[in-house]
Short mmCIF file of C-alpha atoms and ligand atoms in Angstrom, two decimals:
data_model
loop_
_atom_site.label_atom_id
_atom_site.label_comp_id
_atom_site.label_asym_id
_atom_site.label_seq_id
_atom_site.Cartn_x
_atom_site.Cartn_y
_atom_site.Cartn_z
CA UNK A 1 200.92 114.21 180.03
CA UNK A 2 202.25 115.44 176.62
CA UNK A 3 203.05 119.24 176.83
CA UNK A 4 203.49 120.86 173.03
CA UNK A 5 206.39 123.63 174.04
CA UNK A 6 206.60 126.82 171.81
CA UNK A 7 209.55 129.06 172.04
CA UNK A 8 209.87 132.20 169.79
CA UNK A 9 211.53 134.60 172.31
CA UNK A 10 214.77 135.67 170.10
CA UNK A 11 216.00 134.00 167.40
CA UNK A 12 215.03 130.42 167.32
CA UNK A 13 211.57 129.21 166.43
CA UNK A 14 211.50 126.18 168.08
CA UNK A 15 208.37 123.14 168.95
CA UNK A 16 208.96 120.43 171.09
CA UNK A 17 206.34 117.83 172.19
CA UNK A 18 207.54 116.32 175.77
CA UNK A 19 206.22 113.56 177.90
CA UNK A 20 205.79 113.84 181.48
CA UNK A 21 208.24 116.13 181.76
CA UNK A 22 211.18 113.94 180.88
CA UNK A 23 211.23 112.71 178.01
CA UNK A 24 211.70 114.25 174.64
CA UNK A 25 209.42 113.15 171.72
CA UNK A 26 210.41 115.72 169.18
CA UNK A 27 211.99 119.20 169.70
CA UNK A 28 212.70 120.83 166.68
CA UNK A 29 214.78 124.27 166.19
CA UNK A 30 214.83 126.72 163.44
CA UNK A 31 217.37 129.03 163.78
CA UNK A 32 218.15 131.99 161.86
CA UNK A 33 221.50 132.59 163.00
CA UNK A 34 222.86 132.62 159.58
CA UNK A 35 220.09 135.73 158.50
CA UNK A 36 221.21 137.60 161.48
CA UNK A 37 225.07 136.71 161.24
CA UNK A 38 224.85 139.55 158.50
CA UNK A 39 223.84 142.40 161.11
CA UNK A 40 226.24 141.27 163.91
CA UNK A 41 223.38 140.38 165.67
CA UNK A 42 219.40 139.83 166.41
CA UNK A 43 217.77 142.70 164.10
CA UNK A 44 214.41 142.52 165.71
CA UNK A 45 212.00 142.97 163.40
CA UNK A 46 213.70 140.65 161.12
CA UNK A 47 213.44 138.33 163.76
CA UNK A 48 209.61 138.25 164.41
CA UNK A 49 208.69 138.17 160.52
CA UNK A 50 211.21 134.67 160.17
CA UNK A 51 209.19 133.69 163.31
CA UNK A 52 205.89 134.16 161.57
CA UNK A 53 207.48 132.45 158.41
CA UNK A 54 208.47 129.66 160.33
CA UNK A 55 206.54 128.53 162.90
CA UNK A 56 203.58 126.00 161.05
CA UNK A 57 206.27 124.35 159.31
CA UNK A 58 207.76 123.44 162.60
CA UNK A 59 204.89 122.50 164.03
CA UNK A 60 204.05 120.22 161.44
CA UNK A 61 208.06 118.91 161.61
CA UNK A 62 207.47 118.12 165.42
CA UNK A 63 204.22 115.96 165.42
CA UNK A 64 205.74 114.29 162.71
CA UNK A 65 209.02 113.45 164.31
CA UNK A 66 207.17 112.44 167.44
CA UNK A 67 204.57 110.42 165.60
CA UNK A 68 201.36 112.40 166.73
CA UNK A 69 198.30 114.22 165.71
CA UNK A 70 197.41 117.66 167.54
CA UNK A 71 194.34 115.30 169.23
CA UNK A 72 197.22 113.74 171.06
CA UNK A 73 198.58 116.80 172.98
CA UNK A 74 197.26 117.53 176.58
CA UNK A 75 198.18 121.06 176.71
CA UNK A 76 199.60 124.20 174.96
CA UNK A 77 202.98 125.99 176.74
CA UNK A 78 204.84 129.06 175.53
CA UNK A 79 207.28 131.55 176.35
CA UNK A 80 205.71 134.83 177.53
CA UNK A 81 208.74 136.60 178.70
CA UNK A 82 211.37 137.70 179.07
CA UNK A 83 212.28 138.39 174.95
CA UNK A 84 212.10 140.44 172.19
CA UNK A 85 208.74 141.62 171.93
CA UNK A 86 207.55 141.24 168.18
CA UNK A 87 209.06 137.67 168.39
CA UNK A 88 207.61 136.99 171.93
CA UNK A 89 203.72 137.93 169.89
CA UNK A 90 204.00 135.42 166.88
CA UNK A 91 204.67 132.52 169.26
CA UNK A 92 201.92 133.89 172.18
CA UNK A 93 199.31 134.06 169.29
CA UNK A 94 200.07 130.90 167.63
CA UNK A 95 199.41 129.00 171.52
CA UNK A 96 196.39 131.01 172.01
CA UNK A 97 194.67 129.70 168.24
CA UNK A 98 195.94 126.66 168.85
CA UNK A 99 194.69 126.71 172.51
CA UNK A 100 191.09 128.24 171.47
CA UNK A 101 190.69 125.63 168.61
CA UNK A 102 191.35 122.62 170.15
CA UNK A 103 190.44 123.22 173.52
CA UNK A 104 193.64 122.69 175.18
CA UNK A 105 194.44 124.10 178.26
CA UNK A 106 197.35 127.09 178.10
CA UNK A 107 200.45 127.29 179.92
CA UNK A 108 202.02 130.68 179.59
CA UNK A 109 205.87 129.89 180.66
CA UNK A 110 208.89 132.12 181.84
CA UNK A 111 211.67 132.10 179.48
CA UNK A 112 214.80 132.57 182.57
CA UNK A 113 212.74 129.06 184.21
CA UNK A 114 212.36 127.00 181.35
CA UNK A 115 216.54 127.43 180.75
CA UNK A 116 217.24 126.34 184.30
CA UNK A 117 214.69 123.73 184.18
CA UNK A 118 216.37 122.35 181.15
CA UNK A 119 218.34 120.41 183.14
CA UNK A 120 215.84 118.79 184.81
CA UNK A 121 215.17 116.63 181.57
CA UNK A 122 218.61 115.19 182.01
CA UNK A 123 219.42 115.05 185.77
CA UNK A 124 217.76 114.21 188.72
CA UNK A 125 218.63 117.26 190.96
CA UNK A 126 217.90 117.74 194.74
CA UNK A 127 216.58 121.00 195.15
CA UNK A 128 217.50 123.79 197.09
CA UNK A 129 220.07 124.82 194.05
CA UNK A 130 221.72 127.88 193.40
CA UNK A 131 221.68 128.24 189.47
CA UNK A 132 223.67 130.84 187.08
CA UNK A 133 221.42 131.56 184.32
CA UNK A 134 224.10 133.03 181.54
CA UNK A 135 222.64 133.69 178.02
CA UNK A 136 222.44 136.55 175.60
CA UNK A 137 220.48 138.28 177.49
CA UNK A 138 220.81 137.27 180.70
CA UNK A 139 223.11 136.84 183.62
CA UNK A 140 221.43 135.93 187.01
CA UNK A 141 222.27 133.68 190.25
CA UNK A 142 218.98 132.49 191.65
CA UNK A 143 217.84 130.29 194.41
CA UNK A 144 215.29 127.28 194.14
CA UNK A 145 213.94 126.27 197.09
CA UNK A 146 212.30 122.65 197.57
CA UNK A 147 209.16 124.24 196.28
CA UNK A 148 210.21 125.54 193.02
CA UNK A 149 209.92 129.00 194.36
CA UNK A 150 212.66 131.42 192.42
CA UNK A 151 214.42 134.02 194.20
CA UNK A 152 216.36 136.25 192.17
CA UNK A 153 220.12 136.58 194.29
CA UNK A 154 221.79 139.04 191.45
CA UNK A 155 221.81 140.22 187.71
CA UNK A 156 223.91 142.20 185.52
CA UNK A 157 223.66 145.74 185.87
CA UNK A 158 224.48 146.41 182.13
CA UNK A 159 225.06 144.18 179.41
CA UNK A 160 224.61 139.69 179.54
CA UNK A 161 227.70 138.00 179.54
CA UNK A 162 226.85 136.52 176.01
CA UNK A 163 225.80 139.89 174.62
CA UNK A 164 229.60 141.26 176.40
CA UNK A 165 230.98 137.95 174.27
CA UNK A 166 229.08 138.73 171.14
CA UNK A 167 230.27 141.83 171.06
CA UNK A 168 233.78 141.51 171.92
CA UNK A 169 234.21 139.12 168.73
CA UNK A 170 232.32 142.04 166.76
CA UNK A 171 235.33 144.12 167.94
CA UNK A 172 237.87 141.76 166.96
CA UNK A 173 236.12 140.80 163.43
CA UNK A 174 235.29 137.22 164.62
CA UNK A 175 231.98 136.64 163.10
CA UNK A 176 228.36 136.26 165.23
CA UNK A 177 227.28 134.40 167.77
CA UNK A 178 230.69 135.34 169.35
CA UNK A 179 230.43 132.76 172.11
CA UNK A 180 231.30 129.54 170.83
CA UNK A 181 234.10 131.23 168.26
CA UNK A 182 236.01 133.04 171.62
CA UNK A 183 235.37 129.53 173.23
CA UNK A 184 237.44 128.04 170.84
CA UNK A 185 240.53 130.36 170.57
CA UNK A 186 240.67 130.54 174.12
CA UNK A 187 242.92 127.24 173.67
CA UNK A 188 245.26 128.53 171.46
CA UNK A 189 245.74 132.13 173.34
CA UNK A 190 247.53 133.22 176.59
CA UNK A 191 245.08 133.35 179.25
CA UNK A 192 247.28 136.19 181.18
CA UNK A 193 247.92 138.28 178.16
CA UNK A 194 245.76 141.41 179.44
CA UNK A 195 245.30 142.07 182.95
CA UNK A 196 241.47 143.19 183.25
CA UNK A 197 240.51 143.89 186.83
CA UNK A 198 237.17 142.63 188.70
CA UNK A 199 234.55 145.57 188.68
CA UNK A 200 233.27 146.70 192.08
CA UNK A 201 229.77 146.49 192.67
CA UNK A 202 226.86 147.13 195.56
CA UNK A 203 225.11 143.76 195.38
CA UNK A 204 227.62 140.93 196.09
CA UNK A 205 225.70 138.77 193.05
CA UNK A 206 225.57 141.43 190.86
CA UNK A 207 227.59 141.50 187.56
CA UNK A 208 228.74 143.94 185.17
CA UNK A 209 230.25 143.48 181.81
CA UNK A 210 230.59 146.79 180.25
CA UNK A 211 234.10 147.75 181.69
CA UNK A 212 235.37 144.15 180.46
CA UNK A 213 234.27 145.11 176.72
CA UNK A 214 235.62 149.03 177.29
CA UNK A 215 238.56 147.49 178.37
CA UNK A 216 239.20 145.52 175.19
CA UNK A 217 238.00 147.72 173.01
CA UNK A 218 240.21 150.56 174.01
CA UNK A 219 243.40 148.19 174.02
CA UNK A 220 242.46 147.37 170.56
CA UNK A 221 242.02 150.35 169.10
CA UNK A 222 245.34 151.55 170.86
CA UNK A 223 247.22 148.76 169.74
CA UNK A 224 245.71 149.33 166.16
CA UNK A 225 246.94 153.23 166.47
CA UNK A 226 250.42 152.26 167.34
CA UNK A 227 250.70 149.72 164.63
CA UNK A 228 251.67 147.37 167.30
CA UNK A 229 250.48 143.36 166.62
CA UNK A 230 248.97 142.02 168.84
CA UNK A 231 246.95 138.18 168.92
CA UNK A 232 242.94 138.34 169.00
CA UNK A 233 243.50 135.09 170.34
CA UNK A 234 245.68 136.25 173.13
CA UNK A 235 242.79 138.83 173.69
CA UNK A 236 240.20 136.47 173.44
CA UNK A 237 241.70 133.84 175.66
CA UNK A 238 242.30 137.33 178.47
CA UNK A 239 238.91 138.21 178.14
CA UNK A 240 237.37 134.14 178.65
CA UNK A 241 239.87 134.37 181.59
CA UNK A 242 238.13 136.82 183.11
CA UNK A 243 234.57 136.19 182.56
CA UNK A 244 234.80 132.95 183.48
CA UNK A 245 236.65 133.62 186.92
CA UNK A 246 233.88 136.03 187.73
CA UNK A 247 231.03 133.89 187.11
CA UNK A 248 232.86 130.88 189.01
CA UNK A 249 233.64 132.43 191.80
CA UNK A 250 229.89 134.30 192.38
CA UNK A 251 228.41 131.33 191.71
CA UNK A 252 230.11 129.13 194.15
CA UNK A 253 229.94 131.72 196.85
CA UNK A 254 226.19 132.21 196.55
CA UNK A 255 226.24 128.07 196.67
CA UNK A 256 228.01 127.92 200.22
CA UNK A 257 226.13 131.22 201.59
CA UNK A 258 222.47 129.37 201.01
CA UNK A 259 224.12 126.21 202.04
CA UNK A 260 222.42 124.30 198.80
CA UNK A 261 224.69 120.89 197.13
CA UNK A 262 223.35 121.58 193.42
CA UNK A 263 224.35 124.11 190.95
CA UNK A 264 222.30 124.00 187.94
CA UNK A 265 224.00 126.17 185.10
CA UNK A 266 221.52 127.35 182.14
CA UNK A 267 221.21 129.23 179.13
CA UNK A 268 223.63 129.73 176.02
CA UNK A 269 226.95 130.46 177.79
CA UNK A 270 226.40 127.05 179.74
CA UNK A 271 227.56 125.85 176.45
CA UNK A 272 231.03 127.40 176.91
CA UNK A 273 234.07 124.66 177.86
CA UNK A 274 236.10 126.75 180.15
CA UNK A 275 232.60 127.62 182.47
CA UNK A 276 232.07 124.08 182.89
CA UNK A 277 235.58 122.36 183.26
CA UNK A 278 236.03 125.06 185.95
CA UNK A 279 232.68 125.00 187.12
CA UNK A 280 233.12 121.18 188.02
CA UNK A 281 236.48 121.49 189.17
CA UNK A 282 235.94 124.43 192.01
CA UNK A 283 232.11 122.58 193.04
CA UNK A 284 233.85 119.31 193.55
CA UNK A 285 236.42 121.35 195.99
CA UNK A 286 232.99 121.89 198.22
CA UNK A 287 231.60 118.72 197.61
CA UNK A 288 228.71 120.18 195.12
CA UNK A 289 227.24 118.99 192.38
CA UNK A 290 227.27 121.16 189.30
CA UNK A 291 224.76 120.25 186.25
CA UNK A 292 224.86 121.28 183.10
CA UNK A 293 222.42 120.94 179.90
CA UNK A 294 223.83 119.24 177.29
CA UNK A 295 224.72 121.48 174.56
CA UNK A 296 221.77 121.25 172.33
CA UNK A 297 219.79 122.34 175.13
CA UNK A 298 222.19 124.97 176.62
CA UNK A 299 220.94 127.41 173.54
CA UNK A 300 217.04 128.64 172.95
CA UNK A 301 214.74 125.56 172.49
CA UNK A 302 211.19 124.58 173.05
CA UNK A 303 211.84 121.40 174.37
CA UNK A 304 212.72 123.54 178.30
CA UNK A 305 208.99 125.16 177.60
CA UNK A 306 207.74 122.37 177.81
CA UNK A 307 209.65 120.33 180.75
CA UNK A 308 209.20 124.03 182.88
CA UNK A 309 205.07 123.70 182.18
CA UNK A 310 205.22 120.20 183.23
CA UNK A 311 206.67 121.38 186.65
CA UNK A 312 204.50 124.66 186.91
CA UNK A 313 201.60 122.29 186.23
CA UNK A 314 203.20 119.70 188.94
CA UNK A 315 203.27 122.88 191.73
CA UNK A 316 199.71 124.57 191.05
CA UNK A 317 197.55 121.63 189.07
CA UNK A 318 194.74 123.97 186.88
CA UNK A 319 195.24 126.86 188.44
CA UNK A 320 198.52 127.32 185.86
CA UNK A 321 196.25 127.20 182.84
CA UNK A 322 196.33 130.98 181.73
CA UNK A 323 192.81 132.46 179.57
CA UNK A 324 193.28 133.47 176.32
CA UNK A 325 194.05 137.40 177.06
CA UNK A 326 196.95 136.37 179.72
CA UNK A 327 195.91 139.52 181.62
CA UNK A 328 198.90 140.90 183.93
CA UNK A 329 201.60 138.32 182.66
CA UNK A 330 203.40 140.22 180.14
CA UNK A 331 206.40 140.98 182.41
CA UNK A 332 206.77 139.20 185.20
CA UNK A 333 209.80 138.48 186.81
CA UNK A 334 211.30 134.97 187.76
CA UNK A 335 209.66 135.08 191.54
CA UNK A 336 205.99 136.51 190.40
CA UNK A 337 205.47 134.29 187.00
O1 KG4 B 1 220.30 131.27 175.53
P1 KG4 B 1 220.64 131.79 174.20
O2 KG4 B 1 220.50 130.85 173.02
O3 KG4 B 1 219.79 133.02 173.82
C1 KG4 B 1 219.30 133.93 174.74
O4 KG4 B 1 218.27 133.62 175.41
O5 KG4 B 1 219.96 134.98 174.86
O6 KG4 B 1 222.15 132.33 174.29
C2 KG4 B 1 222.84 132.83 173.18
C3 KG4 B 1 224.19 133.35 173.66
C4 KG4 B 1 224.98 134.10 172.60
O7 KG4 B 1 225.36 135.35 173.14
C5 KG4 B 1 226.20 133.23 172.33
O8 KG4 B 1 227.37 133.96 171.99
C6 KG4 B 1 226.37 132.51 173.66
O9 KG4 B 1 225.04 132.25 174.08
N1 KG4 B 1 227.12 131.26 173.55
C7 KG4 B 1 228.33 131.05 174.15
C8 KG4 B 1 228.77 129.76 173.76
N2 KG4 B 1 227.81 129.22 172.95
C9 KG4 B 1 226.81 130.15 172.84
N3 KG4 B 1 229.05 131.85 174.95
C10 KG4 B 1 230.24 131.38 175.39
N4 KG4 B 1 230.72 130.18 175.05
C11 KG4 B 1 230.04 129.33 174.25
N5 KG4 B 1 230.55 128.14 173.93
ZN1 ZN B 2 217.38 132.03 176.11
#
């Protein structure tokens, strides 16, 4: 079964064609990090109309790299949600004319699943799995069961850990996306520099980020008051520290609660060094086994739309093909989609 996977939920228009849910005949990305880079982040609207320049040209870019007409394709998946909405539409109405012309069969997909599911292109994992889903706008812990059913353990209750990290390095002048940029000066800072304390919160898989970024921000602009020097990388390195910890420890502890041996980690922070060297180091401790993407496909791509279709189409056959108006989809969460 070849699944054509469309993904235009942020800032990457992105087509992959994939096979059987493994393997990946073409998966092509646009980005438009460099337009947005300018803004300090994802301007919205600018977003959508790049989208809409985009997208045929990447089409046309993936059935050439993976040697195929449209005739060839089986069936149509994009992301419905969660994203930006403007960006979400141009991809949603470029599957639905290319679904209605062709007759192909629509699979509407959920953009939290297809990151997790990532993985499953590279690994063979033995479900139940705990997975930490940690992009720029996300940070969850959820449970698969054998099934594929999602249960949703814990989110953040204000900002995603890559939208605290994007906005810490706008703080320090670092340039956008923040993430990889605070990855790499976490080696040359001192890890201890700033003592930032653990927030307290109800829900024992919940997260919060905002008093992290407060935190900084406040000791920078004291520091900058004072005339007192300090390193951003020290700061940057204290602040990895942290977030890092945090997502370790929540994630292990939600692993040995549901008594699961995989971790699947997912979504643009999965790219980060420190996560996964610690990560592997603490899930080896409790004999688990921790997966990550590789890094191309830690970051927004349509090649994950189409390997979570394949696996939606594996659990309800037919019954996943959406009609054309995708009535009552347009927010679901992780355990309704
Ligand atoms: O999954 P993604 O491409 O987009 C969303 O769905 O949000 O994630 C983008 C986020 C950005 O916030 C970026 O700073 C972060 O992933 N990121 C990283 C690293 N690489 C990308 N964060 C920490 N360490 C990295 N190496
Ligand atoms: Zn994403």
């Amino acid at each position: 079964m070849k699944i054509l996977g469309i993904e235009t939920s942020c800032d990457e228009t992105s087509i992959a064609i994939i096979e059987n849910g493994k393997k990946i005949l073409s998966n092509i990305i646009s980005t438009q990090i460099d337009i947005h880079k300018e803004y300090g982040g994802v301007v919205p609207e600018i977003a959508s109309r790049y989208h809409i320049k985009n997208i045929a040209a990447v089409l046309d870019e993936s059935l050439e790299e993976a040697k195929l007409s449209l005739d060839d394709i089986d069936a149509i998946a994009v992301t419905y949600a969660p994203g930006l909405i403007g960006a979400l539409l141009v991809g949603i109405g470029f599957a639905k004319s290319l679904s209605y012309t062709l007759k192909k069969p629509l699979i509407p997909v959920h953009h939290i699943k297809a990151h997790i599911y990532s993985n499953f292109l590279e690994h063979n994992i033995t479900l139940p799995a705990i997975s930490l889903v940690v992009s720029g706008g996300h940070t969850n812990i959820v449970y698969i069961d054998e099934s594929h059913n999602f249960t949703n353990l814990g989110g953040t209750i204000d900002d995603a850990v890559g939208e605290a990290y994007d906005k810490i390095a706008r703080v320090l002048g670092l340039g956008y996306p923040g993430g990889p940029i605070i990855d790499k000066m976490y080696y040359n800072g001192d890890e201890n520099f700033l003592k930032i304390t653990e927030p307290k919160l109800t829900g024992e898989y919940d997260f919060s980020f905002s008093g992290v970024k407060t935190f900084i921000i406040n000791y920078v602009n004291r520091a900058k008051m004072r005339g007192e020097n300090f390193s951003n990388d020290d700061v940057a390195a204290s602040f990895q520290n942290n977030i890092v910890n945090i997502l370790v420890k929540k994630t292990i502890k939600a692993a040995l609660e549901k008594n699961v041996s995989s971790i699947i980690i997912a979504g643009g922070v999965a790219a980060n060094s420190l996560l996964r060297k610690r990560l592997s180091i603490e899930g080896k401790k409790y004999n688990l086994n921790v997966f990550f993407p590789s890094i191309k496909l830690c970051t927004d791509n349509a090649a994950m739309i189409g390997v979570a279709a394949y696996y939606k189409y594996e659990k309800f056959g037919e019954n996943t093909y959406a009609d054309l108006t995708l009535n009552g989809i347009a927010s679901l969460s992780i355990e309704q989609d």
